[in-house]
Structures are given as C-alpha cells and as structure tokens.
Coordinates of C-alpha atoms in Angstrom, one line a residue:
X1 CA 45.5 43.2 86.4
X2 CA 43.6 46.5 86.0
X3 CA 41.5 48.3 88.7
X4 CA 38.2 46.9 87.6
X5 CA 39.5 43.3 87.6
X6 CA 40.9 43.8 91.1
X7 CA 37.5 45.3 92.2
X8 CA 35.8 42.1 91.0
X9 CA 38.3 40.1 93.0
X10 CA 37.6 42.1 96.1
X11 CA 33.9 41.6 95.7
X12 CA 34.4 37.8 95.2
X13 CA 36.8 37.7 98.1
X14 CA 34.2 39.1 100.4
X15 CA 34.9 42.8 100.8
X16 CA 31.6 44.6 100.8
X17 CA 31.2 48.2 99.6
X18 CA 34.5 48.1 97.8
X19 CA 35.3 51.0 95.4
X20 CA 37.7 51.1 92.5
X21 CA 39.9 53.5 94.4
X22 CA 39.7 51.5 97.6
X23 CA 40.5 48.3 95.7
X24 CA 43.5 49.8 94.0
X25 CA 44.7 51.2 97.4
X26 CA 44.6 47.7 98.9
X27 CA 46.3 46.2 95.9
X28 CA 49.2 48.8 96.1
X29 CA 49.5 48.5 99.9
X30 CA 50.1 44.8 100.0
X31 CA 50.7 42.9 96.8
X32 CA 52.0 40.0 98.8
X33 CA 48.8 39.7 100.8
X34 CA 46.8 39.8 97.7
X35 CA 48.9 37.1 96.0
X36 CA 48.6 34.9 99.0
X37 CA 44.8 35.2 99.4
X38 CA 44.3 34.8 95.7
X39 CA 46.2 31.6 95.7
X40 CA 44.3 30.3 98.7
X41 CA 40.9 31.2 97.2
X42 CA 41.8 29.5 94.0
X43 CA 42.8 26.5 96.1
X44 CA 39.5 26.7 97.9
X45 CA 37.6 26.7 94.6
X46 CA 39.6 23.8 93.4
X47 CA 38.9 22.0 96.7
X48 CA 35.2 22.7 96.2
X49 CA 35.3 21.2 92.7
X50 CA 37.1 18.1 94.0
X51 CA 34.8 17.8 97.0
X52 CA 32.5 15.3 95.3
X53 CA 35.5 13.1 94.3
X54 CA 36.8 13.2 97.9
X55 CA 33.5 12.3 99.3
X56 CA 33.0 9.4 96.9
X57 CA 36.4 8.0 97.8
X58 CA 35.6 8.2 101.5
X59 CA 32.3 6.5 100.9
X60 CA 34.1 3.7 99.0
X61 CA 36.2 3.1 102.1
X62 CA 33.0 2.0 103.7
X63 CA 31.9 -0.1 100.8
X64 CA 32.7 -3.8 100.3
X65 CA 31.0 -6.6 98.4
X66 CA 29.2 -9.7 99.5
X67 CA 30.6 -13.2 99.1
X68 CA 29.4 -13.3 95.5
X69 CA 31.1 -10.1 94.7
X70 CA 27.9 -8.6 93.4
X71 CA 25.9 -6.4 95.7
X72 CA 27.6 -3.5 97.5
X73 CA 27.2 -3.6 101.2
X74 CA 28.4 -1.3 104.0
X75 CA 30.9 -2.6 106.4
X76 CA 30.7 -1.0 109.8
X77 CA 34.2 -1.3 111.1
X78 CA 33.3 0.0 114.5
X79 CA 30.8 -2.8 115.1
X80 CA 32.4 -5.3 112.8
X81 CA 29.3 -6.2 110.9
X82 CA 27.9 -5.8 107.4
X83 CA 24.9 -3.5 106.9
X84 CA 22.3 -3.6 104.1
X85 CA 23.3 -1.1 101.5
X86 CA 19.6 -0.5 100.5
X87 CA 18.6 0.7 103.9
X88 CA 18.4 4.5 103.7
X89 CA 19.2 4.9 107.4
X90 CA 22.5 3.1 107.0
X91 CA 23.4 5.3 104.0
X92 CA 22.6 8.3 106.2
X93 CA 25.1 7.0 108.8
X94 CA 27.8 6.7 106.1
X95 CA 27.0 10.1 104.7
X96 CA 27.2 11.7 108.1
X97 CA 30.6 10.2 108.8
X98 CA 31.9 11.3 105.4
X99 CA 30.6 14.8 105.8
X100 CA 32.3 15.1 109.1
X101 CA 35.6 13.8 107.7
X102 CA 35.5 16.3 104.9
X103 CA 34.6 19.2 107.1
X104 CA 37.6 18.4 109.3
X105 CA 39.8 18.5 106.1
X106 CA 38.3 21.8 104.8
X107 CA 38.0 23.8 108.0
X108 CA 41.7 24.9 108.2
X109 CA 41.4 26.1 104.6
X110 CA 38.3 28.1 105.3
X111 CA 39.7 29.7 108.4
X112 CA 42.9 30.8 106.7
X113 CA 41.0 32.3 103.8
X114 CA 38.6 34.2 106.1
X115 CA 41.5 35.5 108.2
X116 CA 43.2 36.9 105.2
X117 CA 39.9 38.4 104.0
X118 CA 39.9 40.3 107.3
X119 CA 43.4 41.6 106.6
X120 CA 42.4 42.9 103.2
X121 CA 39.2 44.4 104.6
X122 CA 40.9 46.2 107.4
X123 CA 43.5 47.7 105.0
X124 CA 40.7 49.1 102.9
X125 CA 38.7 50.2 106.0
X126 CA 35.8 47.9 105.0
X127 CA 33.9 45.1 106.5
X128 CA 34.0 41.5 105.3
X129 CA 31.0 40.4 103.4
X130 CA 29.0 38.3 105.9
X131 CA 27.3 36.4 103.1
X132 CA 30.7 35.2 101.8
X133 CA 31.7 34.5 105.4
X134 CA 28.7 32.3 105.8
X135 CA 29.5 30.4 102.6
X136 CA 33.0 29.8 103.7
X137 CA 32.1 28.7 107.2
X138 CA 29.3 26.5 106.0
X139 CA 29.8 25.7 102.3
X140 CA 26.9 24.3 100.4
X141 CA 27.1 20.6 100.2
X142 CA 27.9 19.5 96.7
X143 CA 25.9 16.5 95.6
X144 CA 28.4 14.1 94.3
X145 CA 27.9 12.0 91.2
X146 CA 28.3 8.2 91.5
X147 CA 31.5 6.7 90.4
X148 CA 29.8 4.1 88.2
X149 CA 26.3 3.5 87.2
X150 CA 25.1 0.1 86.0
X151 CA 22.7 0.7 83.1
X152 CA 20.2 -1.9 84.3
X153 CA 19.8 0.0 87.6
X154 CA 18.4 2.9 85.6
X155 CA 15.7 0.8 84.0
X156 CA 14.3 -1.3 86.8
X157 CA 10.7 -2.0 85.9
X158 CA 10.7 0.1 82.7
X159 CA 11.6 -0.7 79.1
X160 CA 14.0 1.5 77.1
X161 CA 12.5 3.6 74.3
X162 CA 14.1 5.7 71.6
X163 CA 11.8 8.5 72.8
X164 CA 13.6 8.7 76.1
X165 CA 17.2 7.6 75.8
X166 CA 19.2 7.8 79.0
X167 CA 22.5 9.7 78.5
X168 CA 23.6 9.6 82.1
X169 CA 23.1 11.1 85.6
X170 CA 23.9 14.7 86.5
X171 CA 23.6 16.5 89.8
X172 CA 20.0 17.3 88.8
X173 CA 19.1 13.7 88.1
X174 CA 18.8 11.4 85.1
X175 CA 19.4 13.1 81.8
X176 CA 17.4 11.8 78.9
X177 CA 16.7 12.8 75.3
X178 CA 14.5 11.5 72.6
X179 CA 16.3 10.4 69.4
X180 CA 15.0 13.4 67.4
X181 CA 16.2 15.8 70.1
X182 CA 19.5 14.0 70.6
X183 CA 20.0 14.7 66.9
X184 CA 23.6 14.2 65.7
X185 CA 26.0 13.4 68.6
X186 CA 29.8 13.8 68.8
X187 CA 31.7 12.0 71.7
X188 CA 35.4 12.2 72.3
X189 CA 37.5 10.6 75.0
X190 CA 41.0 9.2 75.4
X191 CA 41.3 5.4 75.3
X192 CA 39.7 3.7 78.3
X193 CA 37.7 6.7 79.6
X194 CA 34.2 5.5 78.6
X195 CA 33.3 6.9 75.1
X196 CA 32.8 3.4 73.6
X197 CA 30.8 2.3 76.6
X198 CA 28.6 5.3 76.1
X199 CA 27.9 4.1 72.6
X200 CA 27.3 0.6 74.1
X201 CA 24.8 2.0 76.5
X202 CA 22.8 3.6 73.7
X203 CA 22.9 0.3 71.7
X204 CA 21.7 -1.5 74.8
X205 CA 18.6 0.8 74.9
X206 CA 18.0 0.7 71.2
X207 CA 18.1 -3.1 71.2
X208 CA 15.2 -3.3 73.6
X209 CA 13.1 -0.4 72.2
X210 CA 9.8 -1.4 70.8
X211 CA 9.9 1.3 68.1
X212 CA 11.2 0.3 64.7
X213 CA 14.7 1.5 64.1
X214 CA 17.7 0.4 62.0
X215 CA 21.3 0.8 62.9
X216 CA 24.4 1.3 60.8
X217 CA 27.7 0.5 62.6
X218 CA 31.2 1.6 61.3
X219 CA 34.3 0.6 63.0
X220 CA 37.4 0.8 60.8
X221 CA 40.0 0.7 63.4
X222 CA 38.8 -1.3 66.4
X223 CA 36.6 -4.0 67.8
X224 CA 34.0 -2.0 69.7
X225 CA 31.1 -3.4 67.8
X226 CA 32.1 -7.1 67.6
X227 CA 29.4 -8.1 70.0
X228 CA 26.8 -6.6 67.7
X229 CA 27.8 -8.5 64.6
X230 CA 24.6 -10.7 64.7
X231 CA 22.1 -8.1 65.7
X232 CA 18.9 -8.1 63.7
X233 CA 18.5 -4.3 63.8
X234 CA 21.6 -3.8 61.6
X235 CA 20.8 -2.3 58.2
X236 CA 24.1 -3.6 56.8
X237 CA 26.9 -5.8 58.2
X238 CA 29.4 -3.8 60.3
X239 CA 31.6 -1.7 58.0
X240 CA 35.2 -2.5 58.9
X241 CA 37.1 -0.9 56.1
X242 CA 37.1 2.5 54.6
X243 CA 35.7 1.3 51.2
X244 CA 32.9 -0.5 53.1
X245 CA 32.2 2.6 55.1
X246 CA 32.1 4.7 52.0
X247 CA 29.8 2.3 50.3
X248 CA 27.4 2.2 53.2
X249 CA 27.4 6.0 53.5
X250 CA 26.7 6.4 49.8
X251 CA 23.7 4.1 50.3
X252 CA 22.5 6.3 53.1
X253 CA 22.8 9.4 50.9
X254 CA 20.6 7.5 48.4
X255 CA 18.1 6.9 51.1
X256 CA 18.1 10.6 52.0
X257 CA 17.3 11.4 48.4
X258 CA 14.5 8.9 48.4
X259 CA 13.0 10.3 51.6
X260 CA 13.3 13.8 50.2
X261 CA 11.2 12.8 47.2
X262 CA 8.6 11.2 49.6
X263 CA 8.4 14.4 51.7
X264 CA 7.9 16.4 48.5
X265 CA 4.5 14.7 48.1
X266 CA 3.3 16.5 51.2
X267 CA 4.2 20.3 51.3
X268 CA 3.6 20.6 55.0
X269 CA 6.0 17.9 56.0
X270 CA 9.3 18.9 57.4
X271 CA 10.4 16.0 59.6
X272 CA 9.9 12.2 60.1
X273 CA 7.1 12.5 62.6
X274 CA 5.1 14.8 60.3
X275 CA 5.6 12.5 57.3
X276 CA 4.4 9.5 59.3
X277 CA 1.3 11.3 60.2
X278 CA 0.6 12.7 56.8
X279 CA 1.4 9.6 54.8
X280 CA 0.0 7.1 57.3
X281 CA 3.2 5.1 56.6
X282 CA 6.3 4.5 58.6
X283 CA 9.8 5.3 57.7
X284 CA 12.0 3.9 60.4
X285 CA 14.7 6.1 62.0
X286 CA 18.3 5.2 61.0
X287 CA 21.0 5.5 63.6
X288 CA 24.6 5.6 62.2
X289 CA 27.3 4.9 64.9
X290 CA 30.9 5.2 64.1
X291 CA 33.6 4.5 66.7
X292 CA 37.2 5.8 66.5
X293 CA 36.0 8.0 63.6
X294 CA 36.4 11.7 64.5
X295 CA 39.4 11.8 62.1
X296 CA 37.0 10.8 59.3
X297 CA 35.2 14.1 59.6
X298 CA 38.1 15.9 58.0
X299 CA 37.8 17.1 54.5
X300 CA 40.8 14.9 53.4
X301 CA 39.2 11.8 54.8
X302 CA 37.9 9.3 52.1
X303 CA 34.5 9.5 53.7
X304 CA 34.7 13.1 55.0
X305 CA 32.5 14.4 52.3
X306 CA 29.7 11.8 52.9
X307 CA 29.8 12.3 56.7
X308 CA 29.7 16.1 56.2
X309 CA 26.7 15.9 53.8
X310 CA 24.8 13.5 56.1
X311 CA 25.5 15.7 59.2
X312 CA 24.0 18.7 57.2
X313 CA 21.0 17.1 55.6
X314 CA 20.0 13.8 57.3
X315 CA 18.3 14.8 60.6
X316 CA 15.0 16.0 59.1
X317 CA 14.7 12.7 57.4
X318 CA 15.1 10.7 60.6
X319 CA 18.7 9.7 60.1
X320 CA 21.1 10.4 63.0
X321 CA 24.9 10.3 63.4
X322 CA 26.7 9.3 66.5
X323 CA 30.4 9.7 66.0
X324 CA 33.0 8.8 68.7
X325 CA 36.8 9.2 68.7
X326 CA 39.8 9.6 70.9
X327 CA 40.5 13.2 69.9
X328 CA 39.1 16.2 68.1
X329 CA 41.5 18.4 66.2
X330 CA 40.7 21.8 65.0
X331 CA 42.1 21.2 61.6
X332 CA 39.8 18.2 61.1
X333 CA 36.6 19.4 62.9
X334 CA 36.0 23.0 62.1
X335 CA 33.3 25.1 63.8
X336 CA 30.8 24.5 61.0
X337 CA 31.2 20.8 61.2
X338 CA 31.1 20.7 65.0
X339 CA 27.9 22.8 65.1
X340 CA 26.1 20.2 63.0
X341 CA 26.5 17.9 66.1
X342 CA 23.9 19.3 68.5
X343 CA 24.8 16.9 71.3
X344 CA 28.5 16.9 72.2
X345 CA 30.3 15.0 75.0
X346 CA 33.9 15.1 76.1
X347 CA 35.2 12.4 78.4
X348 CA 38.8 12.8 79.6
X349 CA 40.7 14.3 76.7
X350 CA 43.7 16.6 76.0
X351 CA 42.9 20.2 76.4
X352 CA 42.8 20.9 72.7
X353 CA 40.1 18.3 72.0
X354 CA 38.0 19.6 74.9
X355 CA 38.2 23.1 73.5
X356 CA 37.2 21.9 70.0
X357 CA 34.2 19.9 71.2
X358 CA 32.9 22.1 74.1
X359 CA 34.6 25.5 73.6
X360 CA 35.8 24.7 77.1
X361 CA 38.8 22.9 78.6
X362 CA 37.3 21.4 81.7
X363 CA 37.1 17.8 80.3
X364 CA 40.9 17.8 80.8
X365 CA 40.5 17.5 84.6
X366 CA 38.1 14.5 84.5
X367 CA 39.5 11.6 86.6
X368 CA 36.5 9.3 86.7
X369 CA 35.9 6.7 84.0
X370 CA 32.5 7.2 82.3
X371 CA 32.4 10.9 83.4
X372 CA 31.8 13.5 80.7
X373 CA 31.0 17.1 80.2
X374 CA 28.2 17.5 77.8
X375 CA 26.8 20.3 75.6
X376 CA 23.2 19.3 74.9
X377 CA 20.5 21.0 72.9
X378 CA 18.2 22.9 75.3
X379 CA 20.7 23.2 78.0
X380 CA 22.2 26.7 78.6
X381 CA 25.2 25.4 80.4
X382 CA 27.5 22.4 80.2
X383 CA 26.3 19.4 82.2
X384 CA 28.6 17.0 84.1
X385 CA 27.4 13.5 83.5
X386 CA 28.2 10.0 84.8
X387 CA 27.3 7.9 81.8
X388 CA 25.9 4.4 82.2
X389 CA 28.2 1.3 82.2
X390 CA 27.2 -1.9 80.3
X391 CA 29.2 -5.1 79.9
X392 CA 29.5 -6.9 76.6
X393 CA 27.7 -9.9 78.0
X394 CA 24.8 -7.6 79.1
X395 CA 24.7 -6.1 75.6
X396 CA 24.6 -9.5 73.9
X397 CA 21.9 -10.7 76.2
X398 CA 19.4 -8.1 75.1
X399 CA 20.0 -8.4 71.4
X400 CA 17.8 -10.3 69.1
X401 CA 20.0 -12.2 66.7
X402 CA 19.5 -12.3 63.0
X403 CA 21.1 -11.3 59.7
X404 CA 21.5 -7.7 58.7
X405 CA 18.6 -6.4 56.6
X406 CA 20.8 -5.8 53.6
X407 CA 24.1 -7.2 52.3
X408 CA 27.2 -5.0 52.3
X409 CA 26.9 -2.7 49.3
X410 CA 29.7 -3.0 46.7
X411 CA 32.3 -0.3 47.0
X412 CA 31.9 2.4 44.4
X413 CA 34.3 1.9 41.5
X414 CA 36.2 5.0 40.2
X415 CA 35.0 6.1 36.8
X416 CA 37.3 5.2 34.0
X417 CA 38.1 8.1 31.7
X418 CA 37.0 7.8 28.1
X419 CA 39.1 8.6 25.1
X420 CA 37.3 11.9 24.7
X421 CA 38.1 12.8 28.4
X422 CA 41.8 12.1 27.8
X423 CA 41.8 14.2 24.6
X424 CA 40.0 17.1 26.3
X425 CA 42.5 16.9 29.2
X426 CA 45.4 16.8 26.8
X427 CA 44.2 19.8 24.9
X428 CA 43.6 21.8 28.1
X429 CA 47.3 21.5 29.1
X430 CA 49.7 24.4 28.5
X431 CA 51.8 24.0 25.3
X432 CA 55.0 23.9 27.3
X433 CA 53.6 21.1 29.4
X434 CA 52.6 19.1 26.3
X435 CA 56.0 19.7 24.8
X436 CA 57.7 18.4 28.0
X437 CA 55.6 15.2 27.9
X438 CA 56.4 14.7 24.3
X439 CA 60.2 15.1 24.8
X440 CA 60.0 12.5 27.6
X441 CA 57.9 10.1 25.6
X442 CA 59.8 10.4 22.3
X443 CA 63.4 11.4 23.1
X444 CA 64.5 10.5 19.6
X445 CA 62.0 12.8 17.9
X446 CA 62.9 16.4 18.9
X447 CA 60.3 17.9 16.6
X448 CA 57.6 16.3 18.7
X449 CA 58.2 18.7 21.5
X450 CA 57.6 21.8 19.3
X451 CA 54.2 21.1 17.8
X452 CA 51.5 19.7 20.0
X453 CA 49.3 18.7 17.1
X454 CA 52.1 16.6 15.7
X455 CA 52.7 15.2 19.2
X456 CA 49.0 14.2 19.4
X457 CA 49.3 12.3 16.1
X458 CA 52.5 10.5 17.4
X459 CA 50.7 9.6 20.6
X460 CA 47.7 8.2 18.7
X461 CA 50.1 6.2 16.5
X462 CA 51.6 4.7 19.6
X463 CA 48.2 3.9 21.0
X464 CA 49.0 6.2 24.0
X465 CA 46.1 8.6 23.4

C-alpha cells in the first residue's frame, strides 16, 4: 500500500484533516492497529451488505401461512394470535422488532470500529470525523429486497404490455423496460437460481400483451419451454435440436433481409416504429428466446454465426434476442459479442461468468433465488433486482392455445461439390500433396506419384475424379 492509498483509507475510516505525512506516520507507528481496524471495517461493510438478508430472515421468522397454505400472515408469538399481513400497522410492528434485533447485533461491531478509529486518530493527533461517527452509530437503514415476488402481485388491476415489461424490483421500486429499450438480453445463472424463471416471467407478460408479437423458442438441451409448446404466438414449433435451431435462425435472417428491403422504400425510416408510421402497415416484433444457449454464441458453435449476425443487425428491424445459460466463458463470449446485448443479468454464477457478463464479480455472492445484478441501458450503475416468480401452471393459464404460425423449416442441406469444384480443388493442391495422394491410391503405379497430370487421368479412369 502506498501513502496515497493509506490516506484514502484514513479518510474513509473517519480521520478528518489527514495528510499524506500524517497518514504514513500512523501507518508506520502501528501496523497492527491498522490491520485490525481494516479487517473490522471490511467486516462492517460486509455486514451492511448482508443487512437486508438478515432482516428478511428475521421477518420470515414472524411469517407463517394460513390453513390453505396460500396467504402469508403474521403470527404474534407474544399474544399467540395471527395478524392480517395486509395491515400496515402490523407490518410496522414486525419491522420495528426486526430493526431492534438487528441493531442489537450490529452495535458491538460499530462500537469496536469507532474505538479503534479513536486510537488511529489520537496517534495522528487528529479528530475522528463526526460524520463517519454518526453513520456508524446510526447507520442508514438499507431497504431490503423481498425474497420472492409472485408476478401476479405486480399486475393487480393492470394488463401486461410489451411497452412496459417488468424485469424485477430494485431498492428504487419496480424496474421496467419496453421491448425496444430492452433490446437484446443476456441472462446467466447457475442451475436453480432463477434465470429460466426470468424468461418465464417475460413469456407470461408477452402472452397477455394486446400488441401483436411473435415468439421463437430454442431449447436444445432442456425442457424449460415445454409448457409453451401449444402457444399460438409461436412463429415456429419449439426448436429442440441444433439443425432445427439453425434452420429457424436462417429463416429469421431471411426475414431481416425482407424487412431491410421494406425499410429501403422509406429513406427516413430507421426502426420498426418509424416504419409502421411511414408505411401505415404493421410488422410485428419478433422475440427470440433461447435457454441453455450461451455456449451457442461461440464462433465454433453450429449456430454461432447466425446468432452473432442477428445480435448485430436485428434490433432496428424489431427482432430481439433473449439468451440464457448457466455460464458465460470469455473464450465464447468476447467483448464485442457481449456488448451487442444491451441488457445483461447475472444470477448466482461463478466469478468468471459474472465478470464476463457484468465486468463485475458481485453476482458470485448472491444467495437468494431469483436475485440478479443487472446492467441495463440507461442505468449508470448495476442494479440489484429480485426478478418475478411464475409457476408453470400460471404460465399455461394465460396462454392462448393454437398451432405455431409456420411449420418447422427444413434444415439447410450442405451444398454438394460439383465435378468442376473437385477439379479446381485438386489443381490447387501442392504437387507433393497430389503425389502423396496418388501413391496412396495407386500403390502399384509408382509413375502416378511423379506427374500430377498423369495422376489426374488415372483418377478420371477410375471414376474417382
């Protein structure tokens, strides 16, 4: 640690008026004191970050369910009665009890930190920062995020719309984005931490939206979309194999080309909304959702090229990608590919995946299902979100059943080389390579390996060329 770094520490630790010289003097005078207080302050910061989780768990100790197991109610153990969970006054009682319990847990930590601040300050001949003292003695209450949010609770009395899709709840309230502003979305999370439920929550909203929209679902390695198999908003049946996924994405690329030609008739048009206004005709948005598919973004993936091209060109034509997977590896998702996904969410994942998706490793510490850190367009900082939860039964209940708009396109067949292609390839090979082939093909004719023109005649005679 250099002098300036230690000066910053002293300022953070609450030593007002610290100078570089004074800071270095304190550091040299008592390294042990510094190490101890540094550890305790880091512990304090960690405790502050975990305060919301502690508070939630304490609140849950007051929560039970009614006889139907449905509505949460508060059980007052002191009085031995159940209280109405919807009564604000009762929630205030619970909150007060929880805050008191947390304060009792945190007070010894605050007192120890402040005592050691005074030690450092006295050694430097300085006074503790009273603002920091006040913060430590009466820390700002952190508004905790709920542990689980039923998606229906976010739409009481309102109908979902693609112009206001709910992504989750942050400390600032409900976080929403229109489909055009959501743009392309990348979500990663280890198995069981909520990434597939996040996709389900968006499907639940799209299914009830009045606006026309068609959906493409790709699930080559799971069953996340089984409940959507008979959904009438599907553009194609669910793609469950790599050839099917490739065929569907090739069709989407054809649709992009078609829309590009339509836009070309109106020089002022740059996006779907402008085209709709200029042409007085609707092109419905297309949402492509692929679960367990982050590995498919790699250049070596059979559909990596199609996904890459769509992520680069599709948005202005009203076609949006939502890709989810269990991990994100730097050798598969490079910075250029990642940056095509303007909305990125990381549920609980290994540190490398968090860094690839967010440029930040904080998703590693997530311990709540459905919790994610999100990088969203228009937000200068990462947002911590609790994403909505929806059951498969709830999802099926809001879907209008029907056949997909189109049949599954036939997988593209690889082009068969023509005789001329083979001849051109043969003639492009080095002479030594040709000679080697000839010796292998005609071991009893040594002259064939010396003259490639002669070898070509021999191959033609044997119908091998």
